[in-house]
PDB file of C-alpha atoms in Angstrom:
ATOM      1  CA  MET A   1     113.671  82.457 108.199  1.00 41.00           C
ATOM      2  CA  MET A   2     116.700  84.468 107.140  1.00 41.00           C
ATOM      3  CA  ILE A   3     116.874  88.019 105.873  1.00 45.00           C
ATOM      4  CA  PHE A   4     119.843  89.385 103.955  1.00 38.00           C
ATOM      5  CA  PRO A   5     120.607  92.832 102.577  1.00 43.00           C
ATOM      6  CA  ARG A   6     119.833  92.967  98.849  1.00 40.00           C
ATOM      7  CA  GLY A   7     122.766  91.741  96.772  1.00 41.00           C
ATOM      8  CA  VAL A   8     123.895  88.976  99.143  1.00 34.00           C
ATOM      9  CA  ALA A   9     121.964  86.359  97.211  1.00 31.00           C
ATOM     10  CA  SER A  10     119.554  86.382  94.330  1.00 29.00           C
ATOM     11  CA  VAL A  11     115.969  85.239  94.492  1.00 29.00           C
ATOM     12  CA  MET A  12     112.818  85.852  92.510  1.00 26.00           C
ATOM     13  CA  ILE A  13     110.702  88.676  93.828  1.00 25.00           C
ATOM     14  CA  PHE A  14     107.026  87.941  94.224  1.00 26.00           C
ATOM     15  CA  THR A  15     104.396  90.628  94.404  1.00 23.00           C
ATOM     16  CA  LEU A  16     102.900  90.783  97.847  1.00 25.00           C
ATOM     17  CA  LEU A  17      99.218  91.013  98.539  1.00 27.00           C
ATOM     18  CA  GLY A  18      97.918  93.838 100.692  1.00 31.00           C
ATOM     19  CA  ALA A  19      96.552  93.513 104.173  1.00 32.00           C
ATOM     20  CA  GLY A  20      92.946  92.439 104.282  1.00 33.00           C
ATOM     21  CA  ALA A  21      91.826  95.193 106.602  1.00 36.00           C
ATOM     22  CA  CYS A  22      88.752  97.089 105.576  1.00 37.00           C
ATOM     23  CA  ALA A  23      89.819 100.496 104.498  1.00 36.00           C
ATOM     24  CA  PRO A  24      88.195 103.838 104.536  1.00 44.00           C
ATOM     25  CA  SER A  25      87.804 105.544 101.225  1.00 48.00           C
ATOM     26  CA  GLY A  26      87.175 109.202 100.822  1.00 77.00           C
ATOM     27  CA  GLU A  27      88.886 112.190  99.434  1.00 94.00           C
ATOM     28  CA  PRO A  28      92.694 112.284  99.576  1.00 97.00           C
ATOM     29  CA  GLU A  29      92.577 115.305 101.906  1.00 97.00           C
ATOM     30  CA  VAL A  30      90.484 113.361 104.427  1.00 96.00           C
ATOM     31  CA  VAL A  31      92.802 110.338 104.282  1.00 97.00           C
ATOM     32  CA  ALA A  32      95.899 112.554 104.650  1.00 97.00           C
ATOM     33  CA  ILE A  33      94.485 114.309 107.719  1.00 96.00           C
ATOM     34  CA  ARG A  34      93.361 110.989 109.249  1.00 96.00           C
ATOM     35  CA  TYR A  35      96.880 109.576 108.750  1.00 96.00           C
ATOM     36  CA  ILE A  36      98.700 112.583 110.249  1.00 95.00           C
ATOM     37  CA  ARG A  37      96.195 112.632 113.129  1.00 93.00           C
ATOM     38  CA  ALA A  38      96.744 108.889 113.730  1.00 93.00           C
ATOM     39  CA  ILE A  39     100.544 109.094 113.772  1.00 91.00           C
ATOM     40  CA  SER A  40     100.408 112.223 115.945  1.00 90.00           C
ATOM     41  CA  SER A  41      98.028 110.758 118.505  1.00 87.00           C
ATOM     42  CA  GLY A  42      99.400 107.246 118.962  1.00 87.00           C
ATOM     43  CA  ASP A  43      96.636 105.484 116.981  1.00 91.00           C
ATOM     44  CA  PRO A  44      98.577 102.669 115.281  1.00 91.00           C
ATOM     45  CA  ASP A  45      95.494 100.795 114.076  1.00 93.00           C
ATOM     46  CA  THR A  46      94.323 103.704 111.938  1.00 94.00           C
ATOM     47  CA  ALA A  47      97.845 104.662 110.809  1.00 94.00           C
ATOM     48  CA  VAL A  48      98.677 101.136 109.609  1.00 93.00           C
ATOM     49  CA  MET A  49      95.252 100.734 107.970  1.00 94.00           C
ATOM     50  CA  LEU A  50      95.811 103.896 105.903  1.00 96.00           C
ATOM     51  CA  LEU A  51      99.168 102.748 104.504  1.00 94.00           C
ATOM     52  CA  ASP A  52      99.604 101.389 100.995  1.00 94.00           C
ATOM     53  CA  THR A  53     100.832  98.089 102.471  1.00 89.00           C
ATOM     54  CA  PRO A  54     101.412  96.277  99.160  1.00 88.00           C
ATOM     55  CA  ARG A  55     103.613  99.119  97.878  1.00 91.00           C
ATOM     56  CA  LEU A  56     105.420  99.291 101.233  1.00 90.00           C
ATOM     57  CA  ALA A  57     106.126  95.543 101.174  1.00 87.00           C
ATOM     58  CA  ILE A  58     107.465  95.733  97.618  1.00 87.00           C
ATOM     59  CA  ARG A  59     109.802  98.588  98.582  1.00 89.00           C
ATOM     60  CA  VAL A  60     111.042  96.710 101.670  1.00 88.00           C
ATOM     61  CA  GLU A  61     111.679  93.637  99.548  1.00 84.00           C
ATOM     62  CA  GLU A  62     113.730  95.769  97.127  1.00 84.00           C
ATOM     63  CA  GLU A  63     116.098  96.465 100.036  1.00 81.00           C
ATOM     64  CA  ILE A  64     116.285  93.053 101.689  1.00 77.00           C
ATOM     65  CA  LEU A  65     116.109  89.464 100.617  1.00 65.00           C
ATOM     66  CA  VAL A  66     113.743  87.112 102.409  1.00 60.00           C
ATOM     67  CA  VAL A  67     114.850  83.507 101.900  1.00 55.00           C
ATOM     68  CA  GLU A  68     112.117  80.933 102.363  1.00 55.00           C
ATOM     69  CA  SER A  69     109.416  79.661 100.107  1.00 49.00           C
ATOM     70  CA  SER A  70     106.353  78.940 102.224  1.00 54.00           C
ATOM     71  CA  GLY A  71     104.805  81.728 104.234  1.00 54.00           C
ATOM     72  CA  ARG A  72     107.277  84.365 103.063  1.00 53.00           C
ATOM     73  CA  GLU A  73     104.652  86.869 101.918  1.00 57.00           C
ATOM     74  CA  SER A  74     102.548  86.670 105.063  1.00 60.00           C
ATOM     75  CA  PHE A  75     105.659  86.767 107.268  1.00 67.00           C
ATOM     76  CA  LEU A  76     106.905  89.948 105.614  1.00 71.00           C
ATOM     77  CA  GLU A  77     103.546  91.741 105.670  1.00 72.00           C
ATOM     78  CA  ASP A  78     102.874  90.705 109.276  1.00 76.00           C
ATOM     79  CA  SER A  79     106.370  91.825 110.293  1.00 80.00           C
ATOM     80  CA  ILE A  80     105.964  95.189 108.578  1.00 82.00           C
ATOM     81  CA  GLU A  81     102.577  95.846 110.155  1.00 82.00           C
ATOM     82  CA  THR A  82     103.770  94.746 113.620  1.00 81.00           C
ATOM     83  CA  LEU A  83     106.905  96.909 113.477  1.00 84.00           C
ATOM     84  CA  LEU A  84     104.985  99.967 112.288  1.00 86.00           C
ATOM     85  CA  TRP A  85     102.203  99.383 114.803  1.00 83.00           C
ATOM     86  CA  GLY A  86     104.836  99.521 117.553  1.00 81.00           C
ATOM     87  CA  LEU A  87     106.442 102.628 116.055  1.00 79.00           C
ATOM     88  CA  PHE A  88     103.146 104.513 115.831  1.00 80.00           C
ATOM     89  CA  ARG A  89     102.105 103.316 119.301  1.00 78.00           C
ATOM     90  CA  GLU A  90     105.197 104.964 120.837  1.00 74.00           C
ATOM     91  CA  THR A  91     103.823 108.405 119.970  1.00 69.00           C
ATOM     92  CA  ARG A  92     102.443 110.346 122.906  1.00 70.00           C
ATOM     93  CA  PRO A  93      99.062 111.873 122.121  1.00 67.00           C
ATOM     94  CA  VAL A  94      99.069 115.667 121.816  1.00 71.00           C
ATOM     95  CA  ASP A  95      96.168 117.943 120.898  1.00 81.00           C
ATOM     96  CA  PHE A  96      96.456 119.542 117.465  1.00 88.00           C
ATOM     97  CA  GLU A  97      94.204 121.273 114.984  1.00 92.00           C
ATOM     98  CA  TYR A  98      94.538 119.905 111.450  1.00 94.00           C
ATOM     99  CA  GLY A  99      94.158 121.541 108.064  1.00 94.00           C
ATOM    100  CA  ALA A 100      94.926 120.484 104.500  1.00 96.00           C
ATOM    101  CA  THR A 101      95.437 122.067 101.113  1.00 95.00           C
ATOM    102  CA  PRO A 102      93.356 120.770  98.217  1.00 96.00           C
ATOM    103  CA  ALA A 103      94.927 117.618  96.784  1.00 97.00           C
ATOM    104  CA  LYS A 104      97.133 117.856  93.712  1.00 98.00           C
ATOM    105  CA  ILE A 105      95.820 114.806  91.843  1.00 97.00           C
ATOM    106  CA  ASP A 106      97.731 113.253  88.935  1.00 97.00           C
ATOM    107  CA  GLY A 107      96.059 110.039  87.759  1.00 97.00           C
ATOM    108  CA  ASP A 108      96.014 107.614  90.686  1.00 97.00           C
ATOM    109  CA  SER A 109      98.512 109.681  92.715  1.00 98.00           C
ATOM    110  CA  ALA A 110      97.877 112.678  94.926  1.00 98.00           C
ATOM    111  CA  GLU A 111      99.792 115.006  97.207  1.00 98.00           C
ATOM    112  CA  VAL A 112      98.171 116.809 100.118  1.00 98.00           C
ATOM    113  CA  THR A 113      99.904 119.278 102.426  1.00 98.00           C
ATOM    114  CA  VAL A 114      98.671 118.798 105.988  1.00 97.00           C
ATOM    115  CA  THR A 115      99.330 121.421 108.642  1.00 96.00           C
ATOM    116  CA  LYS A 116      98.953 120.601 112.300  1.00 94.00           C
ATOM    117  CA  THR A 117      98.843 123.398 114.833  1.00 94.00           C
ATOM    118  CA  SER A 118      99.437 122.861 118.538  1.00 89.00           C
ATOM    119  CA  LEU A 119      97.520 124.697 121.235  1.00 87.00           C
ATOM    120  CA  ASP A 120     100.453 127.117 121.652  1.00 90.00           C
ATOM    121  CA  GLY A 121     100.291 128.042 117.942  1.00 91.00           C
ATOM    122  CA  THR A 122     103.306 126.057 116.750  1.00 92.00           C
ATOM    123  CA  THR A 123     102.711 124.647 113.276  1.00 95.00           C
ATOM    124  CA  GLN A 124     104.196 121.712 111.406  1.00 95.00           C
ATOM    125  CA  THR A 125     103.533 121.066 107.731  1.00 97.00           C
ATOM    126  CA  THR A 126     103.839 117.635 106.107  1.00 97.00           C
ATOM    127  CA  ALA A 127     103.429 116.639 102.466  1.00 98.00           C
ATOM    128  CA  VAL A 128     101.444 113.399 102.324  1.00 98.00           C
ATOM    129  CA  HIS A 129     101.716 111.341  99.133  1.00 98.00           C
ATOM    130  CA  LEU A 130      98.811 109.033  98.349  1.00 98.00           C
ATOM    131  CA  ARG A 131      97.837 106.407  95.776  1.00 97.00           C
ATOM    132  CA  ASN A 132      94.285 105.537  94.812  1.00 97.00           C
ATOM    133  CA  THR A 133      93.982 101.769  95.266  1.00 95.00           C
ATOM    134  CA  ASP A 134      91.070  99.369  95.074  1.00 93.00           C
ATOM    135  CA  ARG A 135      90.664 100.072  98.818  1.00 92.00           C
ATOM    136  CA  GLY A 136      90.583 103.839  98.380  1.00 95.00           C
ATOM    137  CA  TRP A 137      93.307 106.434  98.869  1.00 97.00           C
ATOM    138  CA  ARG A 138      96.334 105.125 100.789  1.00 97.00           C
ATOM    139  CA  VAL A 139      99.505 106.799 102.053  1.00 97.00           C
ATOM    140  CA  SER A 140     102.173 105.837  99.522  1.00 97.00           C
ATOM    141  CA  GLY A 141     105.095 107.120  97.457  1.00 95.00           C
ATOM    142  CA  ALA A 142     107.630 109.389  99.140  1.00 96.00           C
ATOM    143  CA  SER A 143     105.605 109.278 102.373  1.00 96.00           C
ATOM    144  CA  LEU A 144     106.741 105.661 102.797  1.00 94.00           C
ATOM    145  CA  ASP A 145     110.482 106.460 102.605  1.00 94.00           C
ATOM    146  CA  ARG A 146     111.112 106.744 106.359  1.00 94.00           C
ATOM    147  CA  LEU A 147     108.910 103.725 107.079  1.00 92.00           C
ATOM    148  CA  VAL A 148     110.795 101.568 104.562  1.00 92.00           C
ATOM    149  CA  THR A 149     114.102 102.576 106.167  1.00 92.00           C
ATOM    150  CA  PHE A 150     112.741 101.833 109.650  1.00 91.00           C
ATOM    151  CA  VAL A 151     111.392  98.389 108.675  1.00 90.00           C
ATOM    152  CA  VAL A 152     114.564  97.382 106.802  1.00 89.00           C
ATOM    153  CA  GLN A 153     116.756  98.378 109.763  1.00 90.00           C
ATOM    154  CA  ARG A 154     114.593  96.485 112.254  1.00 88.00           C
ATOM    155  CA  LEU A 155     114.326  93.343 110.128  1.00 85.00           C
ATOM    156  CA  THR A 156     118.066  93.354 109.433  1.00 82.00           C
ATOM    157  CA  GLU A 157     118.827  93.742 113.165  1.00 83.00           C
ATOM    158  CA  LYS A 158     116.402  91.010 114.153  1.00 75.00           C
ATOM    159  CA  TYR A 159     117.345  88.439 111.537  1.00 68.00           C
TER     160      TYR A 159
END
């Protein structure tokens, strides 16, 4: 398997299928809080499950070129999930209180502002972008930007 930065060679892009994990549905505010709680407490299983994996894989594939015909889709999705699982696992659990603003919903997209407050009163606010998929609300859009960059860097280094 070889991975090249986009532009090195041309290949047809195939739409990737999402991970088959059962996903929680619910209101976008609940999903946003669950995601921020998961990435803040070192819970990679929940964090990865709440991602819009198909959209993430498409965005990664826009940046790199995966050259191989058989098993390419499953390789890329497995690699993405494994890399992000490790990233989220590195987080040391800290106690926070979580709050969210009502979601700004526009069609199948939503934005929720989540505030986490530490025991000493320090607050951090994060805008969480979500997409309503057939598996419920998933973290998507601009919230995937850093994750796409992380995955592309790791895959490029490794291959």
